[in-house]
Short mmCIF file of C-alpha atoms in Angstrom, two decimals:
data_model
loop_
_atom_site.label_atom_id
_atom_site.label_comp_id
_atom_site.label_asym_id
_atom_site.label_seq_id
_atom_site.Cartn_x
_atom_site.Cartn_y
_atom_site.Cartn_z
CA MET A 891 -1.74 -28.02 5.20
CA GLN A 892 -0.62 -26.00 1.92
CA THR A 893 1.15 -27.39 -0.73
CA GLN A 894 4.94 -27.01 -0.50
CA SER A 895 5.80 -26.07 -4.26
CA ALA A 896 8.61 -23.78 -5.12
CA ILE A 897 7.55 -20.25 -5.12
CA VAL A 898 9.82 -18.86 -7.75
CA SER A 899 11.68 -20.98 -10.15
CA ARG A 900 15.23 -20.18 -11.06
CA GLN A 901 14.35 -19.11 -14.66
CA MET A 902 12.09 -16.47 -13.29
CA LEU A 903 14.53 -15.25 -10.55
CA TRP A 904 15.85 -12.41 -12.21
CA PRO A 905 12.60 -11.02 -13.11
CA PHE A 906 11.28 -11.45 -9.69
CA ILE A 907 14.29 -9.58 -8.12
CA LEU A 908 13.63 -6.70 -10.47
CA LEU A 909 9.87 -6.78 -9.22
CA THR A 910 10.70 -7.16 -5.41
CA ILE A 911 12.89 -3.84 -5.95
CA CYS A 912 9.92 -1.99 -7.52
CA PHE A 913 7.84 -3.25 -4.36
CA ALA A 914 10.41 -1.68 -2.20
CA ALA A 915 10.41 1.39 -4.34
CA TRP A 916 6.59 2.16 -3.86
CA GLY A 917 6.98 1.35 -0.33
CA THR A 918 9.46 3.84 0.34
CA ALA A 919 7.63 6.62 -1.48
CA ALA A 920 4.26 5.89 0.48
CA ASN A 921 6.11 6.20 3.78
CA MET A 922 7.82 9.12 3.29
CA THR A 923 4.51 10.55 2.30
CA ASP A 924 2.82 9.64 5.88
CA PRO A 925 4.84 11.98 7.82
CA LEU A 926 4.25 15.11 5.48
CA VAL A 927 1.05 15.13 7.07
CA LYS A 928 2.45 16.24 10.12
CA VAL A 929 4.87 18.23 8.28
CA PHE A 930 2.66 20.52 6.29
CA SER A 931 0.19 20.84 9.26
CA LYS A 932 2.94 22.42 11.13
CA THR A 933 4.57 24.34 8.09
CA PHE A 934 1.54 25.66 6.77
CA SER A 935 -0.22 26.37 10.08
CA MET A 936 -3.35 24.02 8.95
CA SER A 937 -5.87 21.64 10.58
CA ALA A 938 -5.52 18.05 10.49
CA LEU A 939 -8.14 17.75 7.99
CA GLN A 940 -6.65 20.04 5.57
CA SER A 941 -3.10 18.54 5.86
CA ALA A 942 -4.99 15.22 5.36
CA LEU A 943 -5.32 16.38 1.71
CA VAL A 944 -1.56 14.68 1.10
CA GLN A 945 -3.08 11.62 1.63
CA PHE A 946 -6.00 12.47 -0.76
CA SER A 947 -4.11 13.57 -3.28
CA TYR A 948 -1.39 10.42 -3.06
CA TYR A 949 -4.10 7.93 -2.99
CA GLY A 950 -6.59 9.78 -5.23
CA ALA A 951 -3.92 9.48 -8.32
CA TYR A 952 -4.01 5.64 -7.40
CA PHE A 953 -7.77 5.53 -8.15
CA CYS A 954 -7.56 7.78 -11.44
CA LEU A 955 -4.56 5.90 -12.63
CA ALA A 956 -5.25 1.89 -12.08
CA LEU A 957 -7.55 1.68 -15.04
CA PRO A 958 -5.38 3.64 -17.67
CA ALA A 959 -2.58 1.24 -16.38
CA ALA A 960 -4.64 -2.14 -17.02
CA MET A 961 -5.39 -0.67 -20.32
CA ILE A 962 -1.74 -0.35 -20.88
CA ASN A 963 -1.04 -3.92 -19.48
CA ARG A 964 -3.96 -5.35 -21.76
CA ARG A 965 -2.90 -3.50 -25.12
CA PHE A 966 0.91 -4.32 -24.68
CA ASN A 967 2.36 -6.31 -21.60
CA TYR A 968 3.30 -6.07 -17.95
CA LYS A 969 6.99 -4.92 -18.72
CA THR A 970 5.51 -1.76 -20.56
CA GLY A 971 3.21 -1.05 -17.43
CA LEU A 972 6.42 -1.18 -15.24
CA LEU A 973 8.37 1.34 -17.51
CA VAL A 974 5.52 3.78 -17.93
CA GLY A 975 4.93 3.69 -14.03
CA LEU A 976 8.59 4.29 -13.18
CA ALA A 977 8.87 7.33 -15.68
CA MET A 978 6.01 8.90 -14.42
CA ALA A 979 6.95 8.58 -10.56
CA ALA A 980 10.53 9.93 -11.39
CA CYS A 981 8.87 13.19 -12.75
CA GLY A 982 6.43 13.40 -9.77
CA ALA A 983 9.50 13.34 -7.48
CA LEU A 984 11.54 15.59 -9.60
CA LEU A 985 8.75 18.08 -9.35
CA PHE A 986 9.34 18.33 -5.39
CA TYR A 987 12.19 20.66 -6.18
CA PRO A 988 10.28 23.44 -8.10
CA ALA A 989 7.62 23.09 -5.41
CA SER A 990 9.94 23.76 -2.66
CA GLN A 991 11.19 26.96 -4.26
CA THR A 992 7.46 28.27 -4.77
CA MET A 993 6.77 27.04 -1.21
CA LEU A 994 3.11 26.62 -2.20
CA TYR A 995 1.09 23.76 -0.75
CA SER A 996 -0.87 23.27 -4.14
CA HIS A 997 2.49 22.66 -5.98
CA PHE A 998 3.43 19.89 -3.32
CA LEU A 999 0.17 18.32 -4.06
CA LEU A 1000 0.60 18.26 -7.64
CA ALA A 1001 3.83 16.74 -7.36
CA LEU A 1002 2.67 14.13 -4.95
CA PHE A 1003 -0.29 13.52 -7.42
CA ILE A 1004 1.94 12.74 -10.47
CA LEU A 1005 4.24 10.56 -8.32
CA ALA A 1006 1.23 8.63 -6.92
CA GLY A 1007 -0.07 8.21 -10.26
CA GLY A 1008 3.23 6.69 -11.62
CA LEU A 1009 3.30 4.58 -8.78
CA SER A 1010 -0.27 3.51 -9.50
CA ILE A 1011 0.77 2.22 -13.02
CA LEU A 1012 3.71 0.46 -11.39
CA GLU A 1013 1.93 -1.51 -8.64
CA THR A 1014 -1.10 -2.61 -11.06
CA SER A 1015 1.27 -3.98 -13.42
CA ALA A 1016 3.60 -5.67 -10.86
CA ASN A 1017 1.31 -7.37 -8.62
CA PRO A 1018 -0.26 -9.63 -11.32
CA TYR A 1019 3.13 -9.81 -13.26
CA VAL A 1020 4.48 -11.36 -9.84
CA MET A 1021 1.66 -14.04 -9.91
CA GLN A 1022 2.10 -15.08 -13.24
CA LEU A 1023 5.91 -15.96 -12.37
CA GLY A 1024 5.10 -19.59 -11.35
CA CYS A 1025 2.24 -21.96 -10.91
CA GLU A 1026 -1.07 -20.82 -9.69
CA GLN A 1027 -1.00 -22.67 -6.52
CA THR A 1028 1.99 -20.70 -5.03
CA ALA A 1029 0.50 -17.33 -6.53
CA THR A 1030 -0.42 -15.84 -3.17
CA ARG A 1031 2.33 -16.77 -1.47
CA ARG A 1032 4.54 -15.48 -4.20
CA LEU A 1033 2.84 -12.27 -4.14
CA ASN A 1034 3.34 -12.11 -0.06
CA LEU A 1035 7.16 -12.80 -0.64
CA ALA A 1036 7.41 -10.25 -3.28
CA GLN A 1037 5.36 -7.88 -0.88
CA ALA A 1038 7.77 -8.74 1.91
CA PHE A 1039 10.26 -6.62 0.08
CA ASN A 1040 7.87 -3.57 0.22
CA PRO A 1041 8.11 -3.12 4.23
CA VAL A 1042 11.85 -3.21 3.45
CA GLY A 1043 11.09 0.29 1.37
CA THR A 1044 8.75 1.66 4.21
CA ASN A 1045 11.33 1.13 6.76
CA ILE A 1046 13.70 3.41 4.32
CA GLY A 1047 10.89 5.85 3.80
CA VAL A 1048 10.35 6.22 7.36
CA PHE A 1049 13.99 6.24 8.19
CA LEU A 1050 14.60 9.12 5.46
CA ALA A 1051 11.49 11.09 7.14
CA ALA A 1052 12.71 10.50 10.55
CA THR A 1053 16.26 11.52 9.78
CA LEU A 1054 15.97 14.17 6.96
CA ILE A 1055 12.87 15.92 7.34
CA LEU A 1056 11.27 15.55 10.88
CA PRO A 1057 14.46 16.90 12.64
CA ASN A 1058 14.42 19.98 10.47
CA LEU A 1059 11.02 21.03 11.56
CA ASN A 1060 11.18 24.31 13.65
CA GLN A 1061 9.71 23.82 17.03
CA ALA A 1062 7.68 26.85 17.02
CA ASP A 1063 3.94 26.02 16.78
CA SER A 1064 1.14 28.17 15.02
CA ALA A 1065 0.94 30.39 17.90
CA GLY A 1066 4.60 30.96 17.66
CA ARG A 1067 4.70 31.47 13.90
CA ALA A 1068 1.95 33.94 13.92
CA LEU A 1069 4.32 35.87 16.27
CA MET A 1070 7.28 35.63 13.69
CA SER A 1071 8.03 38.71 11.13
CA GLU A 1072 7.17 37.67 7.59
CA ALA A 1073 11.03 37.30 6.54
CA GLN A 1074 11.49 34.91 9.52
CA LEU A 1075 8.57 32.92 8.47
CA LYS A 1076 9.73 32.70 5.13
CA THR A 1077 13.13 31.63 6.22
CA VAL A 1078 11.96 28.99 8.52
CA VAL A 1079 9.30 27.44 5.71
CA SER A 1080 11.81 27.71 3.17
CA ALA A 1081 14.45 25.14 5.27
CA GLU A 1082 11.54 22.82 6.38
CA LEU A 1083 10.57 22.54 2.44
CA ASN A 1084 14.08 22.19 1.26
CA ALA A 1085 14.51 19.14 3.83
CA VAL A 1086 11.18 17.43 2.49
CA MET A 1087 12.57 18.16 -1.16
CA VAL A 1088 16.08 16.47 -0.56
CA PRO A 1089 14.89 12.62 -0.08
CA TYR A 1090 12.24 13.11 -3.14
CA ILE A 1091 15.12 14.04 -5.66
CA GLY A 1092 16.98 11.17 -4.37
CA MET A 1093 14.30 8.78 -4.77
CA ALA A 1094 13.80 10.01 -8.28
CA CYS A 1095 17.57 9.07 -9.23
CA CYS A 1096 17.00 5.56 -7.79
CA LEU A 1097 13.77 5.09 -9.91
CA ILE A 1098 15.71 6.11 -12.94
CA LEU A 1099 18.08 3.84 -12.35
CA LEU A 1100 15.73 1.12 -11.69
CA TRP A 1101 13.98 2.20 -15.11
CA LEU A 1102 17.07 1.41 -17.07
CA CYS A 1103 17.63 -2.01 -15.58
CA ILE A 1104 14.05 -3.27 -16.59
CA PHE A 1105 14.31 -1.84 -19.78
CA CYS A 1106 17.74 -3.59 -20.52
CA SER A 1107 16.35 -6.84 -19.17
CA ARG A 1108 14.50 -9.54 -21.07
CA SER A 1109 11.05 -10.53 -19.93
CA PRO A 1110 9.93 -14.31 -19.52
CA ALA A 1111 8.19 -15.51 -22.46
CA THR A 1112 5.10 -16.67 -20.50
CA VAL A 1113 4.42 -12.76 -19.75
CA ALA A 1114 6.35 -10.90 -22.36
CA LYS A 1115 3.85 -11.19 -25.16
CA ALA A 1116 0.97 -8.64 -25.75
CA ALA A 1117 -2.10 -9.57 -24.30
CA THR A 1118 -4.90 -10.86 -26.36
CA PRO A 1119 -8.17 -10.15 -24.39
CA ALA A 1120 -10.39 -13.15 -23.85
CA ARG A 1121 -13.49 -11.05 -24.30
CA LYS A 1122 -14.44 -7.51 -24.75
CA LEU A 1123 -13.73 -5.14 -22.33
CA LYS A 1124 -17.54 -4.61 -21.47
CA LYS A 1125 -17.97 -8.25 -20.88
CA THR A 1126 -14.74 -8.16 -18.89
CA PHE A 1127 -16.45 -5.30 -16.51
CA GLN A 1128 -19.48 -7.49 -16.39
CA HIS A 1129 -17.98 -10.89 -15.59
CA LEU A 1130 -15.82 -9.14 -12.89
CA TYR A 1131 -19.07 -7.46 -11.25
CA GLN A 1132 -21.08 -10.84 -11.29
CA ASN A 1133 -18.11 -12.46 -9.03
CA LYS A 1134 -19.01 -11.75 -5.40
CA HIS A 1135 -15.97 -12.78 -4.35
CA TYR A 1136 -13.84 -10.22 -6.35
CA ARG A 1137 -16.41 -7.65 -5.62
CA PHE A 1138 -15.99 -8.14 -1.71
CA GLY A 1139 -12.18 -8.38 -2.38
CA VAL A 1140 -12.24 -4.85 -3.82
CA LEU A 1141 -14.19 -3.69 -0.77
CA ALA A 1142 -12.01 -5.44 1.62
CA GLN A 1143 -9.02 -3.79 0.18
CA PHE A 1144 -10.52 -0.15 0.07
CA PHE A 1145 -10.84 -0.66 4.03
CA ASN A 1146 -7.58 -2.52 4.43
CA VAL A 1147 -5.73 0.42 2.73
CA GLY A 1148 -7.50 3.14 4.59
CA ALA A 1149 -6.94 1.09 7.95
CA GLN A 1150 -3.26 1.06 7.22
CA THR A 1151 -2.94 4.86 6.26
CA CYS A 1152 -4.99 5.80 8.97
CA VAL A 1153 -2.69 3.73 11.39
CA TRP A 1154 0.63 5.42 10.01
CA THR A 1155 -0.50 8.83 9.34
CA TYR A 1156 -1.50 9.29 12.85
CA THR A 1157 1.27 7.55 14.75
CA ILE A 1158 3.44 10.37 15.28
CA GLY A 1159 0.64 12.58 16.39
CA TYR A 1160 -0.76 9.89 18.84
CA THR A 1161 2.56 9.18 20.08
CA MET A 1162 3.24 12.74 20.74
CA GLU A 1163 -0.08 12.78 22.99
CA ALA A 1164 0.24 9.74 24.60
CA LEU A 1165 3.74 10.35 25.66
CA ASN A 1166 3.94 14.11 25.95
CA THR A 1167 6.86 14.14 23.44
CA THR A 1168 8.23 15.68 20.22
CA GLU A 1169 7.96 14.79 16.26
CA VAL A 1170 11.33 12.92 16.41
CA THR A 1171 10.03 10.32 19.02
CA GLY A 1172 6.91 10.23 17.26
CA GLY A 1173 9.03 9.20 13.99
CA GLN A 1174 11.35 6.48 15.90
CA VAL A 1175 7.82 4.89 16.83
CA LEU A 1176 6.78 4.95 13.49
CA GLN A 1177 9.88 3.03 12.55
CA TYR A 1178 9.68 0.69 15.01
CA SER A 1179 6.12 -0.08 13.43
CA MET A 1180 7.89 -0.58 10.25
CA LEU A 1181 10.23 -2.93 11.41
CA VAL A 1182 7.46 -5.17 13.22
CA PHE A 1183 5.64 -5.05 9.73
CA LEU A 1184 8.81 -5.93 7.81
CA VAL A 1185 9.48 -8.85 9.87
CA SER A 1186 5.95 -9.91 10.47
CA ARG A 1187 5.61 -10.02 6.33
CA PHE A 1188 8.30 -12.77 6.33
CA ILE A 1189 6.73 -14.77 9.31
CA MET A 1190 3.20 -14.47 7.61
CA THR A 1191 4.50 -15.84 4.33
CA TRP A 1192 6.24 -18.83 6.05
CA LEU A 1193 2.82 -19.58 8.00
CA MET A 1194 0.99 -19.58 4.94
CA ARG A 1195 2.81 -22.93 4.10
CA PHE A 1196 0.58 -24.55 7.08
CA ILE A 1197 -2.38 -22.24 7.40
CA ASN A 1198 -5.12 -21.47 5.26
CA ALA A 1199 -4.48 -17.62 4.06
CA ALA A 1200 -8.07 -16.48 4.47
CA LYS A 1201 -8.18 -18.19 7.76
CA LEU A 1202 -5.06 -16.38 8.76
CA LEU A 1203 -6.26 -13.04 7.51
CA ARG A 1204 -9.42 -13.11 9.63
CA PHE A 1205 -7.52 -13.95 12.92
CA MET A 1206 -5.10 -10.99 11.95
CA ALA A 1207 -7.88 -8.68 11.28
CA LEU A 1208 -9.82 -9.32 14.52
CA GLY A 1209 -6.34 -8.92 16.44
CA ALA A 1210 -6.10 -5.55 14.86
CA ALA A 1211 -9.17 -4.44 15.80
CA VAL A 1212 -8.80 -5.27 19.35
CA LEU A 1213 -5.34 -3.47 19.14
CA CYS A 1214 -7.21 -0.31 18.18
CA PHE A 1215 -9.41 -0.83 20.98
CA VAL A 1216 -6.78 -0.87 23.35
CA VAL A 1217 -5.00 2.56 21.48
CA ALA A 1218 -8.22 4.28 21.67
CA THR A 1219 -8.88 3.50 25.52
CA GLN A 1220 -5.19 3.52 26.86
CA VAL A 1221 -3.63 6.72 25.88
CA ASN A 1222 -0.28 5.85 27.43
CA LEU A 1223 2.90 3.65 26.94
CA ALA A 1224 0.46 0.33 26.63
CA GLY A 1225 -1.60 2.31 23.72
CA VAL A 1226 1.90 3.19 21.96
CA ILE A 1227 2.91 -0.58 22.09
CA ALA A 1228 -0.65 -1.50 20.89
CA LEU A 1229 -0.06 0.78 18.07
CA VAL A 1230 3.18 -0.69 16.95
CA ALA A 1231 1.70 -4.16 17.30
CA ILE A 1232 -1.28 -3.35 14.98
CA SER A 1233 1.64 -3.35 12.31
CA SER A 1234 2.32 -6.87 12.63
CA CYS A 1235 -1.42 -7.89 11.80
CA LEU A 1236 -1.14 -5.29 8.89
CA SER A 1237 1.55 -7.20 7.14
CA LEU A 1238 -0.27 -9.89 5.51
CA MET A 1239 -3.62 -7.98 4.45
CA PHE A 1240 -3.08 -6.27 1.10
CA PRO A 1241 -1.28 -9.47 -0.83
CA THR A 1242 -3.60 -11.81 0.95
CA ILE A 1243 -6.68 -10.11 0.02
CA TYR A 1244 -5.25 -9.07 -3.51
CA GLY A 1245 -4.17 -12.48 -4.30
CA THR A 1246 -7.53 -14.39 -3.13
CA ALA A 1247 -9.58 -11.87 -5.01
CA LEU A 1248 -7.92 -12.74 -8.20
CA GLU A 1249 -7.85 -16.47 -7.79
CA GLY A 1250 -9.34 -17.98 -10.77
CA LEU A 1251 -10.18 -14.89 -12.97
CA GLY A 1252 -7.61 -16.00 -15.55
CA ASP A 1253 -7.01 -12.96 -18.31
CA ASP A 1254 -9.67 -11.05 -16.37
CA ALA A 1255 -6.88 -10.39 -13.44
CA LYS A 1256 -5.41 -7.74 -15.82
CA VAL A 1257 -8.30 -5.49 -15.30
CA GLY A 1258 -9.37 -6.89 -12.00
CA ALA A 1259 -5.83 -5.79 -10.60
CA ALA A 1260 -6.91 -2.44 -11.77
CA GLY A 1261 -9.96 -2.58 -9.39
CA LEU A 1262 -8.07 -3.75 -6.42
CA VAL A 1263 -5.61 -1.07 -6.89
CA MET A 1264 -8.33 1.40 -7.48
CA ALA A 1265 -9.63 0.55 -3.86
CA ILE A 1266 -6.60 1.92 -2.65
CA LEU A 1267 -8.80 5.04 -2.78
CA GLY A 1268 -9.53 4.15 1.03
CA GLY A 1269 -6.50 5.70 1.50
CA ALA A 1270 -7.68 8.74 0.44
CA PHE A 1271 -11.10 8.98 2.11
CA LEU A 1272 -10.86 7.01 5.67
CA PRO A 1273 -7.88 9.63 6.60
CA LEU A 1274 -10.07 12.59 6.30
CA ILE A 1275 -12.83 10.89 8.44
CA GLN A 1276 -10.27 10.03 10.99
CA ALA A 1277 -8.91 13.63 10.59
CA ALA A 1278 -12.28 15.14 10.99
CA THR A 1279 -12.63 12.86 14.45
CA ILE A 1280 -9.29 14.24 15.53
CA ASP A 1281 -10.67 17.88 14.99
CA ALA A 1282 -13.97 17.06 16.95
CA PHE A 1283 -12.29 14.95 19.53
CA ASN A 1284 -8.64 13.80 19.77
CA THR A 1285 -6.42 11.24 18.24
CA ALA A 1286 -7.04 8.33 20.41
CA VAL A 1287 -10.86 8.61 19.95
CA SER A 1288 -10.21 8.67 16.22
CA PHE A 1289 -8.73 4.94 16.05
CA VAL A 1290 -12.12 3.70 16.05
CA VAL A 1291 -12.19 4.38 12.18
CA PRO A 1292 -9.36 1.98 11.54
CA LEU A 1293 -11.19 -0.57 14.16
CA ILE A 1294 -14.31 -0.73 12.24
CA CYS A 1295 -12.02 -1.16 8.94
CA PHE A 1296 -10.48 -4.27 10.42
CA LEU A 1297 -13.72 -5.86 10.98
CA VAL A 1298 -14.91 -5.60 7.50
CA VAL A 1299 -11.29 -7.05 6.84
CA ALA A 1300 -12.03 -10.12 8.94
CA LEU A 1301 -15.63 -10.70 7.47
CA TYR A 1302 -13.82 -11.06 3.95
CA GLY A 1303 -11.45 -13.33 5.43
CA HIS A 1304 -14.37 -15.47 6.70
CA HIS A 1305 -16.09 -15.27 3.35
CA SER A 1306 -12.68 -16.08 1.37
CA LYS A 1307 -12.43 -19.20 3.33
CA VAL A 1308 -16.04 -20.38 3.03
CA ALA A 1309 -15.73 -19.72 -0.83
CA ALA A 1310 -12.24 -21.71 -0.95
CA HIS A 1311 -13.99 -24.62 1.01
CA PHE A 1312 -17.07 -24.61 -1.66
CA VAL A 1313 -14.53 -24.44 -4.49
CA LYS A 1314 -12.29 -27.64 -3.13
CA GLN A 1315 -15.69 -29.58 -2.53
CA THR A 1316 -16.88 -28.82 -6.00
CA ASP A 1317 -13.54 -30.04 -7.41
CA ILE A 1318 -13.74 -33.35 -5.15
CA LYS A 1319 -16.79 -33.99 -6.65
CA LEU A 1320 -16.18 -33.36 -10.20
CA HIS A 1321 -13.27 -35.50 -9.96
CA ALA A 1322 -15.29 -38.53 -8.31
CA GLY A 1323 -17.63 -38.07 -11.29
CA GLN A 1324 -15.01 -38.32 -13.62
CA LEU A 1325 -13.58 -41.59 -12.14
CA GLN A 1326 -17.21 -42.97 -12.19
CA ASP A 1327 -17.40 -42.30 -15.78
#
């Protein structure tokens, strides 16, 4: 049974609240992006692989900006990282307006890249910041609690997409659009892209407001001061690379984020195939998945008071793999239900992998956090593999891709449990030796 210490002290409560809002903010952005794959596929008459460049642009930015974010945190502090990330994300969201006017796919990809780059800096700063707002024993639970507000944002993102974007898609398919005149097609595309632009401009306003709140707030003394690196950067990288547990954590995070992106990106397409329905119904099913994810995140945080986090991670990853098998083989209502249920398994994975991989790293966690955020690149590459599978076969068969990803995560959960047991036994032996002395 886990030690039932206070997750957040009263002195750290206000910084923790602002951080949880940051978690919700990037959850909103990420899950407004998932439906864009379907939107752009229809609006620009592209293949699944071409439209998957949306996710490649989004998660590729996470990879590119994570290490610069670590340097900001290392040179200054976590609050500076938060402010830089929020400012860049707001600029990216505002760029959706000129992109909607030019009606060029490349301009939307650029706006997404800048938005996601800001969120990468934000996430690289916020995750380790949360872990420092209390004792190390409750760091993983505290991160899970903060991350529990991320699905609040994801639900808002899916809701905005389902109410402001998807219903405004013209029902004409690629063949129907090919028969339209140039003027008719331009009118249809303009209306669809304006629908995409509106929620992003609204999000930009919210990010600017959050920036002002954090700028005017005082940081706790334990994390406000500039970092004084314990070792040179080169030695830090060497130390991290030699840590097998951390290296496996980065790999597991790569496959975890890839699996999550695959599942949510193609929920709409799978639902349309399985139930022979429209994008609107697919968007509603995605909304149900987000609600399951939200409730499950709080349940998993509570369960970690009694069950080892690594053991719970392994169990849920294996459950998700089984559900993916059901999705791939039962292309009907049962498959849709299994698809929604995968989100309950996903709920604890990111923060648990993140927290366990950083355990015991000390000041190296500032750079180590960047490696775990860079692992989000899995969300850029693995959906491309799934998209290629869809083009070659169908959406149902493509869920073999996240199935394999979940097996890797389950293996990391087993590795983490063994590693934790080894450390515990070592501590007991050291303590016994001290008593004998």
